[in-house]
Amino acid sequence: MYIRKQRLLTPGPTPLYPPALHAMMASDLHHRTEEFRNVYKSALAGLKQVYGAPGDVLCMAASGSGAMDASVSNLFSAGDKVIVCTAGKFGERWVEIVRAYGLDATVLEAPYGDVVTPDRLEAALKAEPATRGVFVQGSESSTGAQHDVEAMGKLVAATDAIFVVDAITGLGTMPLDIEGWGLDVVIGGSQKAFMIPPGLAFVSLTEKAWNHAKTATLPHYYFDFRKEKKNGDIGESTWTPATSLILALNEALKYVNSIGMANLVANAQLLAHATREASRELGLQLFSSRPGSAVTAIRPPAGMDSGVIVKGYKQKFAAVITGGQGSMKNELFRLAHLGYFDFPDLFSVIAELELILRANGYPVELGRGVAAVQRVYEQASATKTA
Ligand SMILES: *Cc1c(COP(=O)(O)O)cnc(C)c1O
């Protein structure tokens, strides 16, 4: 037998930052006290810093989808014309949410693995000048693709519409210039690059988005951006906050801000680059034509079901990775790089992949993929002091 340590290597939930996990044990405190207000204020300030947001970042007790839902119910009215850019399962979630609230959606769809190009958005905005909002995923976690939110944001900025970005796996894995690119609403979730468990959702809003809030008439109660902002200003949340998660968030944000958000992004980008190099060495194809750095979706070798690879990680190494979602189930497996992932994680993930591929009859030379990751590490260290 071998000892097999359990490892969570999915694109959410992601590996936990240990000091954040330990901080959760101090949650025997009341949320309407000076003690907790200080923690909450510090967490909100830390969020604003990692977002690079000119305005406030709101925090809510929900998974990421809660903030997606709230962004529709707080900022729009029934019948509003919106454009949804969808290229995967999370884009489809936007379509479902805006339709559930009765918005009049034009859907720009790209095949799984591709992205909606800015020129398609430009044409759609021209065709409908009354558009009130544009929805997209910065990083489409189901396919590993990354949208060009810079180009898209600049197009939307020239109109009266607001740009609503699901950056739940985009934050910490791609640059997001809220002011410069016109990212009016940027949504985050705690279980992604924030390195803490699921249960918190974040949202930043620009002036333009707050102006939409003033005229929006869709009903909402629990998720109320204006109430949340007012309470946040005095260090409180509207409802009982998820105190244990706020304690964890505060620790994780201190860490991210100490290394710098740009370096967290660079870390994900470098690990994603190394993963692409390794898959090329192993003769594997990427699933996406425009891969991002949160997660790399890889096609299994011809004739192999990707489920075999996911199962291999679990059975041989007690490691949890993810396959494809929905109709992509057997077509890809996903290796994550967002948040608390490092090179040693990747060395082992690729070494394990080589063993799993061989055990399933795909001949790869042992160490070939790992060597590709090692070369990326060496090259990167040569140009850095770290
Ligand atoms: C994880 C994720 C979400 C949110 O999912 P929840 O289960 O509600 O946290 C939304 N969009 C993307 C792109 C994601 O990766």
mmCIF file of C-alpha atoms and ligand atoms in Angstrom:
data_model
loop_
_atom_site.group_PDB
_atom_site.id
_atom_site.type_symbol
_atom_site.label_atom_id
_atom_site.label_comp_id
_atom_site.label_asym_id
_atom_site.label_seq_id
_atom_site.Cartn_x
_atom_site.Cartn_y
_atom_site.Cartn_z
ATOM 1 C CA MET A 1 0.000 0.000 0.000
ATOM 2 C CA TYR A 2 0.939 3.623 -0.340
ATOM 3 C CA ILE A 3 -0.171 6.554 1.732
ATOM 4 C CA ARG A 4 -2.393 8.670 -0.457
ATOM 5 C CA LYS A 5 -2.979 12.233 0.693
ATOM 6 C CA GLN A 6 -6.269 13.676 -0.352
ATOM 7 C CA ARG A 7 -5.756 16.622 -2.676
ATOM 8 C CA LEU A 8 -8.383 18.984 -3.984
ATOM 9 C CA LEU A 9 -7.190 20.199 -7.362
ATOM 10 C CA THR A 10 -10.395 21.395 -9.016
ATOM 11 C CA PRO A 11 -11.128 24.874 -10.424
ATOM 12 C CA GLY A 12 -13.429 25.447 -7.457
ATOM 13 C CA PRO A 13 -13.347 24.648 -4.671
ATOM 14 C CA THR A 14 -9.615 25.191 -4.814
ATOM 15 C CA PRO A 15 -6.824 24.308 -2.362
ATOM 16 C CA LEU A 16 -7.244 26.236 0.899
ATOM 17 C CA TYR A 17 -4.702 28.679 2.280
ATOM 18 C CA PRO A 18 -3.893 27.107 5.689
ATOM 19 C CA PRO A 19 -3.845 30.313 7.812
ATOM 20 C CA ALA A 20 -7.281 31.156 6.373
ATOM 21 C CA LEU A 21 -8.573 27.730 7.318
ATOM 22 C CA HIS A 22 -7.213 28.097 10.850
ATOM 23 C CA ALA A 23 -8.750 31.557 11.222
ATOM 24 C CA MET A 24 -12.194 30.006 10.830
ATOM 25 C CA MET A 25 -11.872 28.440 14.262
ATOM 26 C CA ALA A 26 -12.156 31.891 15.876
ATOM 27 C CA SER A 27 -15.754 32.262 14.718
ATOM 28 C CA ASP A 28 -17.310 32.196 18.190
ATOM 29 C CA LEU A 29 -17.954 35.908 18.001
ATOM 30 C CA HIS A 30 -20.998 38.045 17.414
ATOM 31 C CA HIS A 31 -21.310 39.966 14.182
ATOM 32 C CA ARG A 32 -22.775 43.151 15.706
ATOM 33 C CA THR A 33 -19.680 43.877 17.792
ATOM 34 C CA GLU A 34 -16.704 46.193 17.379
ATOM 35 C CA GLU A 35 -14.462 43.150 17.165
ATOM 36 C CA PHE A 36 -16.247 41.753 14.139
ATOM 37 C CA ARG A 37 -16.812 45.147 12.531
ATOM 38 C CA ASN A 38 -13.043 45.563 12.445
ATOM 39 C CA VAL A 39 -12.604 42.197 10.755
ATOM 40 C CA TYR A 40 -15.351 42.968 8.238
ATOM 41 C CA LYS A 41 -14.006 46.429 7.459
ATOM 42 C CA SER A 42 -10.586 44.963 6.894
ATOM 43 C CA ALA A 43 -12.009 42.269 4.600
ATOM 44 C CA LEU A 44 -13.951 44.826 2.542
ATOM 45 C CA ALA A 45 -10.865 47.036 2.248
ATOM 46 C CA GLY A 46 -8.815 44.008 1.226
ATOM 47 C CA LEU A 47 -11.374 43.069 -1.414
ATOM 48 C CA LYS A 48 -11.317 46.575 -2.856
ATOM 49 C CA GLN A 49 -7.541 46.316 -3.076
ATOM 50 C CA VAL A 50 -7.402 42.924 -4.835
ATOM 51 C CA TYR A 51 -10.136 44.028 -7.232
ATOM 52 C CA GLY A 52 -8.340 47.301 -7.919
ATOM 53 C CA ALA A 53 -11.828 48.776 -7.704
ATOM 54 C CA PRO A 54 -12.408 52.521 -7.605
ATOM 55 C CA GLY A 55 -15.646 51.970 -5.651
ATOM 56 C CA ASP A 56 -16.774 49.506 -3.054
ATOM 57 C CA VAL A 57 -16.838 45.761 -3.362
ATOM 58 C CA LEU A 58 -19.891 44.173 -1.753
ATOM 59 C CA CYS A 59 -19.800 40.812 -0.038
ATOM 60 C CA MET A 60 -22.730 38.438 0.272
ATOM 61 C CA ALA A 61 -23.386 35.053 1.866
ATOM 62 C CA ALA A 62 -23.975 32.963 -1.252
ATOM 63 C CA SER A 63 -22.088 30.956 -3.814
ATOM 64 C CA GLY A 64 -20.975 32.905 -6.878
ATOM 65 C CA SER A 65 -24.293 32.392 -8.625
ATOM 66 C CA GLY A 66 -25.985 34.424 -5.875
ATOM 67 C CA ALA A 67 -24.070 37.515 -7.001
ATOM 68 C CA MET A 68 -24.908 36.729 -10.638
ATOM 69 C CA ASP A 69 -28.598 36.595 -9.699
ATOM 70 C CA ALA A 70 -28.315 39.782 -7.606
ATOM 71 C CA SER A 71 -26.625 41.636 -10.466
ATOM 72 C CA VAL A 72 -29.697 41.066 -12.584
ATOM 73 C CA SER A 73 -32.341 41.697 -9.910
ATOM 74 C CA ASN A 74 -30.674 44.884 -8.602
ATOM 75 C CA LEU A 75 -29.664 46.527 -11.872
ATOM 76 C CA PHE A 76 -32.379 45.785 -14.435
ATOM 77 C CA SER A 77 -36.092 45.995 -15.093
ATOM 78 C CA ALA A 78 -38.350 43.414 -16.724
ATOM 79 C CA GLY A 79 -38.243 43.726 -20.500
ATOM 80 C CA ASP A 80 -34.812 45.411 -20.582
ATOM 81 C CA LYS A 81 -32.862 44.566 -23.702
ATOM 82 C CA VAL A 82 -29.591 42.802 -22.898
ATOM 83 C CA ILE A 83 -26.922 40.867 -24.762
ATOM 84 C CA VAL A 84 -25.547 37.642 -23.319
ATOM 85 C CA CYS A 85 -22.241 36.340 -24.679
ATOM 86 C CA THR A 86 -22.103 32.635 -23.973
ATOM 87 C CA ALA A 87 -19.396 30.087 -24.695
ATOM 88 C CA GLY A 88 -20.024 27.385 -22.116
ATOM 89 C CA LYS A 89 -22.000 26.147 -19.139
ATOM 90 C CA PHE A 90 -21.536 29.350 -17.130
ATOM 91 C CA GLY A 91 -22.589 31.511 -20.061
ATOM 92 C CA GLU A 92 -25.705 29.374 -20.257
ATOM 93 C CA ARG A 93 -26.304 30.219 -16.595
ATOM 94 C CA TRP A 94 -26.413 33.930 -17.530
ATOM 95 C CA VAL A 95 -28.984 33.131 -20.202
ATOM 96 C CA GLU A 96 -31.118 31.246 -17.672
ATOM 97 C CA ILE A 97 -30.896 33.985 -15.034
ATOM 98 C CA VAL A 98 -31.758 36.903 -17.337
ATOM 99 C CA ARG A 99 -34.661 34.932 -18.816
ATOM 100 C CA ALA A 100 -35.899 33.954 -15.345
ATOM 101 C CA TYR A 101 -36.179 37.691 -14.588
ATOM 102 C CA GLY A 102 -37.943 38.468 -17.838
ATOM 103 C CA LEU A 103 -35.190 40.414 -19.579
ATOM 104 C CA ASP A 104 -35.268 40.565 -23.368
ATOM 105 C CA ALA A 105 -32.037 38.757 -24.207
ATOM 106 C CA THR A 106 -30.126 38.562 -27.464
ATOM 107 C CA VAL A 107 -27.827 35.569 -27.092
ATOM 108 C CA LEU A 108 -24.460 35.545 -28.849
ATOM 109 C CA GLU A 109 -23.315 31.969 -28.663
ATOM 110 C CA ALA A 110 -19.916 30.486 -29.442
ATOM 111 C CA PRO A 111 -19.247 26.740 -29.670
ATOM 112 C CA TYR A 112 -17.759 25.156 -26.534
ATOM 113 C CA GLY A 113 -14.035 25.888 -26.451
ATOM 114 C CA ASP A 114 -14.322 29.082 -28.499
ATOM 115 C CA VAL A 115 -15.178 32.603 -27.384
ATOM 116 C CA VAL A 116 -17.584 35.291 -28.506
ATOM 117 C CA THR A 117 -15.411 37.712 -30.457
ATOM 118 C CA PRO A 118 -15.585 41.472 -29.809
ATOM 119 C CA ASP A 119 -16.665 42.155 -33.408
ATOM 120 C CA ARG A 120 -19.833 40.106 -32.872
ATOM 121 C CA LEU A 121 -20.610 42.139 -29.769
ATOM 122 C CA GLU A 122 -19.910 45.356 -31.646
ATOM 123 C CA ALA A 123 -22.413 44.400 -34.355
ATOM 124 C CA ALA A 124 -25.043 43.395 -31.790
ATOM 125 C CA LEU A 125 -24.647 46.677 -29.893
ATOM 126 C CA LYS A 126 -25.025 48.616 -33.144
ATOM 127 C CA ALA A 127 -28.121 46.629 -34.051
ATOM 128 C CA GLU A 128 -29.793 47.415 -30.709
ATOM 129 C CA PRO A 129 -28.922 50.875 -29.358
ATOM 130 C CA ALA A 130 -31.404 50.432 -26.482
ATOM 131 C CA THR A 131 -29.269 47.643 -24.958
ATOM 132 C CA ARG A 132 -29.138 48.090 -21.160
ATOM 133 C CA GLY A 133 -26.599 45.423 -20.300
ATOM 134 C CA VAL A 134 -24.017 42.992 -21.663
ATOM 135 C CA PHE A 135 -23.195 39.769 -19.820
ATOM 136 C CA VAL A 136 -20.106 37.594 -20.206
ATOM 137 C CA GLN A 137 -17.701 35.255 -18.409
ATOM 138 C CA GLY A 138 -14.162 36.604 -18.099
ATOM 139 C CA SER A 139 -13.005 33.032 -17.751
ATOM 140 C CA GLU A 140 -15.436 30.319 -18.878
ATOM 141 C CA SER A 141 -14.430 27.622 -16.387
ATOM 142 C CA SER A 142 -16.297 24.840 -18.182
ATOM 143 C CA THR A 143 -14.077 25.014 -21.280
ATOM 144 C CA GLY A 144 -10.995 26.875 -20.029
ATOM 145 C CA ALA A 145 -11.604 29.689 -22.532
ATOM 146 C CA GLN A 146 -10.988 33.332 -21.755
ATOM 147 C CA HIS A 147 -12.973 36.210 -23.261
ATOM 148 C CA ASP A 148 -11.341 39.426 -24.419
ATOM 149 C CA VAL A 149 -13.042 41.520 -21.754
ATOM 150 C CA GLU A 150 -10.750 44.457 -22.450
ATOM 151 C CA ALA A 151 -11.946 44.864 -26.032
ATOM 152 C CA MET A 152 -15.536 44.011 -25.101
ATOM 153 C CA GLY A 153 -15.560 46.419 -22.153
ATOM 154 C CA LYS A 154 -14.355 49.297 -24.288
ATOM 155 C CA LEU A 155 -17.170 48.651 -26.766
ATOM 156 C CA VAL A 156 -19.798 48.587 -24.035
ATOM 157 C CA ALA A 157 -18.321 51.689 -22.384
ATOM 158 C CA ALA A 158 -19.216 53.690 -25.486
ATOM 159 C CA THR A 159 -22.922 52.852 -25.009
ATOM 160 C CA ASP A 160 -25.538 53.284 -22.267
ATOM 161 C CA ALA A 161 -25.304 49.597 -21.381
ATOM 162 C CA ILE A 162 -23.431 48.254 -18.377
ATOM 163 C CA PHE A 163 -20.900 45.461 -18.727
ATOM 164 C CA VAL A 164 -21.533 42.634 -16.256
ATOM 165 C CA VAL A 165 -18.583 40.279 -15.961
ATOM 166 C CA ASP A 166 -18.717 36.926 -14.229
ATOM 167 C CA ALA A 167 -15.094 36.965 -13.131
ATOM 168 C CA ILE A 168 -15.576 34.164 -10.632
ATOM 169 C CA THR A 169 -12.542 32.340 -12.045
ATOM 170 C CA GLY A 170 -11.244 35.442 -13.854
ATOM 171 C CA LEU A 171 -10.242 37.279 -10.676
ATOM 172 C CA GLY A 172 -6.698 36.300 -9.792
ATOM 173 C CA THR A 173 -6.048 34.606 -13.140
ATOM 174 C CA MET A 174 -6.323 37.416 -15.685
ATOM 175 C CA PRO A 175 -5.767 41.168 -15.548
ATOM 176 C CA LEU A 176 -9.040 43.025 -14.978
ATOM 177 C CA ASP A 177 -8.813 46.794 -15.222
ATOM 178 C CA ILE A 178 -12.181 47.904 -13.872
ATOM 179 C CA GLU A 179 -11.809 51.596 -14.650
ATOM 180 C CA GLY A 180 -9.686 51.387 -17.789
ATOM 181 C CA TRP A 181 -11.771 48.719 -19.523
ATOM 182 C CA GLY A 182 -15.240 49.702 -18.310
ATOM 183 C CA LEU A 183 -15.986 46.608 -16.235
ATOM 184 C CA ASP A 184 -19.128 47.909 -14.529
ATOM 185 C CA VAL A 185 -19.970 44.825 -12.514
ATOM 186 C CA VAL A 186 -17.301 42.293 -11.586
ATOM 187 C CA ILE A 187 -18.424 39.171 -9.774
ATOM 188 C CA GLY A 188 -16.211 36.933 -7.647
ATOM 189 C CA GLY A 189 -16.627 33.829 -5.505
ATOM 190 C CA SER A 190 -14.731 32.731 -2.412
ATOM 191 C CA GLN A 191 -13.959 29.162 -3.514
ATOM 192 C CA LYS A 192 -11.917 30.128 -6.552
ATOM 193 C CA ALA A 193 -8.665 32.162 -6.510
ATOM 194 C CA PHE A 194 -9.552 33.479 -3.032
ATOM 195 C CA MET A 195 -8.299 30.179 -1.543
ATOM 196 C CA ILE A 196 -11.117 29.758 0.983
ATOM 197 C CA PRO A 197 -14.187 27.486 1.094
ATOM 198 C CA PRO A 198 -17.414 28.166 -0.866
ATOM 199 C CA GLY A 199 -20.057 30.461 0.578
ATOM 200 C CA LEU A 200 -19.151 34.074 -0.194
ATOM 201 C CA ALA A 201 -19.890 36.046 -3.341
ATOM 202 C CA PHE A 202 -18.415 39.429 -4.214
ATOM 203 C CA VAL A 203 -19.447 42.184 -6.569
ATOM 204 C CA SER A 204 -17.910 45.522 -7.546
ATOM 205 C CA LEU A 205 -19.978 48.271 -9.121
ATOM 206 C CA THR A 206 -18.991 51.404 -11.029
ATOM 207 C CA GLU A 207 -20.901 54.712 -10.944
ATOM 208 C CA LYS A 208 -22.572 53.673 -14.176
ATOM 209 C CA ALA A 209 -23.797 50.455 -12.540
ATOM 210 C CA TRP A 210 -25.056 52.335 -9.453
ATOM 211 C CA ASN A 211 -27.012 54.603 -11.777
ATOM 212 C CA HIS A 212 -28.665 51.544 -13.291
ATOM 213 C CA ALA A 213 -29.577 50.463 -9.745
ATOM 214 C CA LYS A 214 -31.479 53.725 -9.238
ATOM 215 C CA THR A 215 -33.913 53.054 -12.074
ATOM 216 C CA ALA A 216 -34.096 49.244 -11.866
ATOM 217 C CA THR A 217 -37.506 47.901 -10.913
ATOM 218 C CA LEU A 218 -37.053 44.123 -10.687
ATOM 219 C CA PRO A 219 -38.102 42.814 -7.273
ATOM 220 C CA HIS A 220 -35.430 41.659 -4.851
ATOM 221 C CA TYR A 221 -35.153 41.369 -1.108
ATOM 222 C CA TYR A 222 -32.293 39.327 0.386
ATOM 223 C CA PHE A 223 -29.703 40.585 -2.089
ATOM 224 C CA ASP A 224 -29.983 44.362 -1.962
ATOM 225 C CA PHE A 225 -26.890 46.177 -3.238
ATOM 226 C CA ARG A 226 -27.850 49.561 -1.838
ATOM 227 C CA LYS A 227 -28.555 48.195 1.639
ATOM 228 C CA GLU A 228 -25.360 46.160 1.518
ATOM 229 C CA LYS A 229 -23.323 49.236 0.588
ATOM 230 C CA LYS A 230 -24.883 51.316 3.372
ATOM 231 C CA ASN A 231 -24.217 48.631 5.970
ATOM 232 C CA GLY A 232 -20.741 47.896 4.663
ATOM 233 C CA ASP A 233 -19.816 51.532 5.264
ATOM 234 C CA ILE A 234 -20.229 50.967 9.013
ATOM 235 C CA GLY A 235 -18.523 47.572 9.006
ATOM 236 C CA GLU A 236 -21.681 45.489 8.962
ATOM 237 C CA SER A 237 -23.534 43.284 6.546
ATOM 238 C CA THR A 238 -27.297 43.495 6.052
ATOM 239 C CA TRP A 239 -27.993 40.000 7.345
ATOM 240 C CA THR A 240 -26.025 37.704 9.608
ATOM 241 C CA PRO A 241 -22.750 37.261 7.744
ATOM 242 C CA ALA A 242 -20.947 33.950 7.284
ATOM 243 C CA THR A 243 -18.571 34.949 10.080
ATOM 244 C CA SER A 244 -16.233 31.972 9.757
ATOM 245 C CA LEU A 245 -15.759 32.653 6.059
ATOM 246 C CA ILE A 246 -15.187 36.365 6.621
ATOM 247 C CA LEU A 247 -12.410 35.481 9.078
ATOM 248 C CA ALA A 248 -10.911 33.190 6.466
ATOM 249 C CA LEU A 249 -11.309 35.781 3.731
ATOM 250 C CA ASN A 250 -9.525 38.392 5.798
ATOM 251 C CA GLU A 251 -6.482 36.118 6.182
ATOM 252 C CA ALA A 252 -6.446 35.109 2.526
ATOM 253 C CA LEU A 253 -6.723 38.726 1.390
ATOM 254 C CA LYS A 254 -3.825 39.718 3.626
ATOM 255 C CA TYR A 255 -1.775 37.042 1.883
ATOM 256 C CA VAL A 256 -2.878 37.973 -1.641
ATOM 257 C CA ASN A 257 -2.269 41.650 -0.997
ATOM 258 C CA SER A 258 1.146 40.893 0.497
ATOM 259 C CA ILE A 259 2.247 39.127 -2.678
ATOM 260 C CA GLY A 260 0.224 41.498 -4.867
ATOM 261 C CA MET A 261 -2.767 40.623 -7.039
ATOM 262 C CA ALA A 262 -0.644 41.041 -10.184
ATOM 263 C CA ASN A 263 1.681 38.333 -8.906
ATOM 264 C CA LEU A 264 -1.207 36.002 -8.143
ATOM 265 C CA VAL A 265 -2.315 36.479 -11.746
ATOM 266 C CA ALA A 266 1.240 35.953 -13.014
ATOM 267 C CA ASN A 267 1.487 32.748 -10.962
ATOM 268 C CA ALA A 268 -1.672 31.348 -12.583
ATOM 269 C CA GLN A 269 -0.498 32.433 -16.026
ATOM 270 C CA LEU A 270 2.863 30.746 -15.593
ATOM 271 C CA LEU A 271 1.368 27.495 -14.298
ATOM 272 C CA ALA A 272 -1.145 27.519 -17.163
ATOM 273 C CA HIS A 273 1.654 28.073 -19.661
ATOM 274 C CA ALA A 274 3.640 25.195 -18.137
ATOM 275 C CA THR A 275 0.540 22.965 -18.305
ATOM 276 C CA ARG A 276 0.084 23.739 -21.998
ATOM 277 C CA GLU A 277 3.759 22.950 -22.626
ATOM 278 C CA ALA A 278 3.392 19.639 -20.794
ATOM 279 C CA SER A 279 0.263 18.631 -22.680
ATOM 280 C CA ARG A 280 1.973 19.422 -25.971
ATOM 281 C CA GLU A 281 4.934 17.237 -24.982
ATOM 282 C CA LEU A 282 2.501 14.455 -24.157
ATOM 283 C CA GLY A 283 0.816 14.803 -27.541
ATOM 284 C CA LEU A 284 -2.479 16.014 -26.074
ATOM 285 C CA GLN A 285 -4.746 18.698 -27.550
ATOM 286 C CA LEU A 286 -6.203 21.627 -25.686
ATOM 287 C CA PHE A 287 -9.979 21.941 -25.687
ATOM 288 C CA SER A 288 -10.069 25.702 -26.103
ATOM 289 C CA SER A 289 -8.831 27.867 -28.939
ATOM 290 C CA ARG A 290 -8.317 30.755 -26.517
ATOM 291 C CA PRO A 291 -7.200 29.178 -23.249
ATOM 292 C CA GLY A 292 -7.104 31.240 -20.077
ATOM 293 C CA SER A 293 -5.085 30.714 -16.917
ATOM 294 C CA ALA A 294 -7.695 29.644 -14.366
ATOM 295 C CA VAL A 295 -8.014 26.137 -15.696
ATOM 296 C CA THR A 296 -6.607 24.202 -18.641
ATOM 297 C CA ALA A 297 -9.088 21.923 -20.381
ATOM 298 C CA ILE A 298 -7.330 19.068 -22.178
ATOM 299 C CA ARG A 299 -8.724 16.495 -24.565
ATOM 300 C CA PRO A 300 -7.920 12.876 -23.706
ATOM 301 C CA PRO A 301 -5.955 10.843 -26.283
ATOM 302 C CA ALA A 302 -8.080 9.620 -29.202
ATOM 303 C CA GLY A 303 -10.280 6.718 -28.129
ATOM 304 C CA MET A 304 -9.915 7.398 -24.403
ATOM 305 C CA ASP A 305 -12.763 8.692 -22.265
ATOM 306 C CA SER A 306 -11.641 11.626 -20.086
ATOM 307 C CA GLY A 307 -13.572 10.058 -17.212
ATOM 308 C CA VAL A 308 -10.865 7.395 -17.078
ATOM 309 C CA ILE A 309 -8.284 10.092 -16.358
ATOM 310 C CA VAL A 310 -10.423 11.757 -13.682
ATOM 311 C CA LYS A 311 -10.970 8.339 -12.084
ATOM 312 C CA GLY A 312 -7.260 7.560 -12.343
ATOM 313 C CA TYR A 313 -6.332 10.612 -10.298
ATOM 314 C CA LYS A 314 -8.856 9.664 -7.636
ATOM 315 C CA GLN A 315 -8.087 5.958 -7.452
ATOM 316 C CA LYS A 316 -4.326 6.063 -7.787
ATOM 317 C CA PHE A 317 -3.539 9.320 -5.998
ATOM 318 C CA ALA A 318 -6.674 10.398 -4.052
ATOM 319 C CA ALA A 319 -6.545 13.606 -6.077
ATOM 320 C CA VAL A 320 -9.741 15.283 -7.205
ATOM 321 C CA ILE A 321 -9.704 16.873 -10.646
ATOM 322 C CA THR A 322 -12.685 17.566 -12.882
ATOM 323 C CA GLY A 323 -13.880 16.270 -16.217
ATOM 324 C CA GLY A 324 -16.211 18.079 -18.575
ATOM 325 C CA GLN A 325 -19.648 19.417 -17.661
ATOM 326 C CA GLY A 326 -22.829 18.489 -19.491
ATOM 327 C CA SER A 327 -22.297 17.271 -23.035
ATOM 328 C CA MET A 328 -18.512 17.814 -22.633
ATOM 329 C CA LYS A 329 -18.389 15.206 -19.858
ATOM 330 C CA ASN A 330 -16.168 12.669 -21.597
ATOM 331 C CA GLU A 331 -14.376 15.049 -23.936
ATOM 332 C CA LEU A 332 -12.034 16.820 -21.595
ATOM 333 C CA PHE A 333 -10.377 16.897 -18.210
ATOM 334 C CA ARG A 334 -9.471 20.108 -16.430
ATOM 335 C CA LEU A 335 -6.291 21.000 -14.566
ATOM 336 C CA ALA A 336 -6.678 24.058 -12.350
ATOM 337 C CA HIS A 337 -4.155 26.796 -11.559
ATOM 338 C CA LEU A 338 -6.203 29.421 -9.745
ATOM 339 C CA GLY A 339 -5.356 30.593 -6.265
ATOM 340 C CA TYR A 340 -3.177 28.520 -3.980
ATOM 341 C CA PHE A 341 -1.475 26.332 -6.604
ATOM 342 C CA ASP A 342 2.283 26.107 -6.977
ATOM 343 C CA PHE A 343 4.922 24.441 -9.147
ATOM 344 C CA PRO A 344 5.285 21.380 -6.881
ATOM 345 C CA ASP A 345 1.534 20.816 -7.323
ATOM 346 C CA LEU A 346 1.994 20.908 -11.072
ATOM 347 C CA PHE A 347 5.095 18.675 -11.064
ATOM 348 C CA SER A 348 3.028 15.991 -9.366
ATOM 349 C CA VAL A 349 -0.152 16.569 -11.365
ATOM 350 C CA ILE A 350 1.753 16.025 -14.608
ATOM 351 C CA ALA A 351 3.771 13.098 -13.245
ATOM 352 C CA GLU A 352 0.484 11.483 -12.191
ATOM 353 C CA LEU A 353 -1.032 12.198 -15.595
ATOM 354 C CA GLU A 354 1.826 10.377 -17.313
ATOM 355 C CA LEU A 355 1.284 7.325 -15.117
ATOM 356 C CA ILE A 356 -2.481 7.380 -15.648
ATOM 357 C CA LEU A 357 -2.115 7.680 -19.432
ATOM 358 C CA ARG A 358 0.330 4.759 -19.534
ATOM 359 C CA ALA A 359 -1.885 2.613 -17.327
ATOM 360 C CA ASN A 360 -4.644 3.176 -19.891
ATOM 361 C CA GLY A 361 -2.571 2.137 -22.864
ATOM 362 C CA TYR A 362 -1.391 5.523 -24.124
ATOM 363 C CA PRO A 363 2.365 5.272 -24.445
ATOM 364 C CA VAL A 364 4.201 8.291 -23.084
ATOM 365 C CA GLU A 365 7.795 8.449 -22.014
ATOM 366 C CA LEU A 366 7.957 8.904 -18.240
ATOM 367 C CA GLY A 367 9.061 12.379 -17.258
ATOM 368 C CA ARG A 368 8.468 13.992 -20.625
ATOM 369 C CA GLY A 369 5.630 16.233 -19.470
ATOM 370 C CA VAL A 370 7.238 16.868 -16.099
ATOM 371 C CA ALA A 371 10.436 18.003 -17.825
ATOM 372 C CA ALA A 372 8.423 20.555 -19.801
ATOM 373 C CA VAL A 373 7.102 22.014 -16.542
ATOM 374 C CA GLN A 374 10.603 21.974 -15.044
ATOM 375 C CA ARG A 375 11.941 23.902 -18.046
ATOM 376 C CA VAL A 376 9.262 26.560 -17.632
ATOM 377 C CA TYR A 377 10.174 26.795 -13.952
ATOM 378 C CA GLU A 378 13.894 27.171 -14.751
ATOM 379 C CA GLN A 379 13.351 29.788 -17.414
ATOM 380 C CA ALA A 380 11.014 31.777 -15.202
ATOM 381 C CA SER A 381 13.371 31.619 -12.197
ATOM 382 C CA ALA A 382 16.264 32.785 -14.340
ATOM 383 C CA THR A 383 14.427 36.008 -15.104
ATOM 384 C CA LYS A 384 13.076 36.513 -11.588
ATOM 385 C CA THR A 385 14.691 36.975 -8.218
ATOM 386 C CA ALA A 386 12.095 34.855 -6.414
HETATM 387 C C1 LIG B 1 -17.708 28.573 -10.098
HETATM 388 C C2 LIG B 1 -18.267 29.482 -11.109
HETATM 389 C C3 LIG B 1 -19.510 30.122 -10.940
HETATM 390 C C4 LIG B 1 -20.346 30.051 -9.696
HETATM 391 O O1 LIG B 1 -20.736 28.854 -9.326
HETATM 392 P P1 LIG B 1 -21.282 28.669 -7.840
HETATM 393 O O2 LIG B 1 -21.433 27.207 -7.762
HETATM 394 O O3 LIG B 1 -22.534 29.406 -7.713
HETATM 395 O O4 LIG B 1 -20.221 29.236 -6.929
HETATM 396 C C5 LIG B 1 -19.948 30.973 -11.917
HETATM 397 N N1 LIG B 1 -19.223 31.225 -13.004
HETATM 398 C C6 LIG B 1 -18.027 30.664 -13.195
HETATM 399 C C7 LIG B 1 -17.268 31.026 -14.421
HETATM 400 C C8 LIG B 1 -17.511 29.774 -12.266
HETATM 401 O O5 LIG B 1 -16.310 29.205 -12.458
#
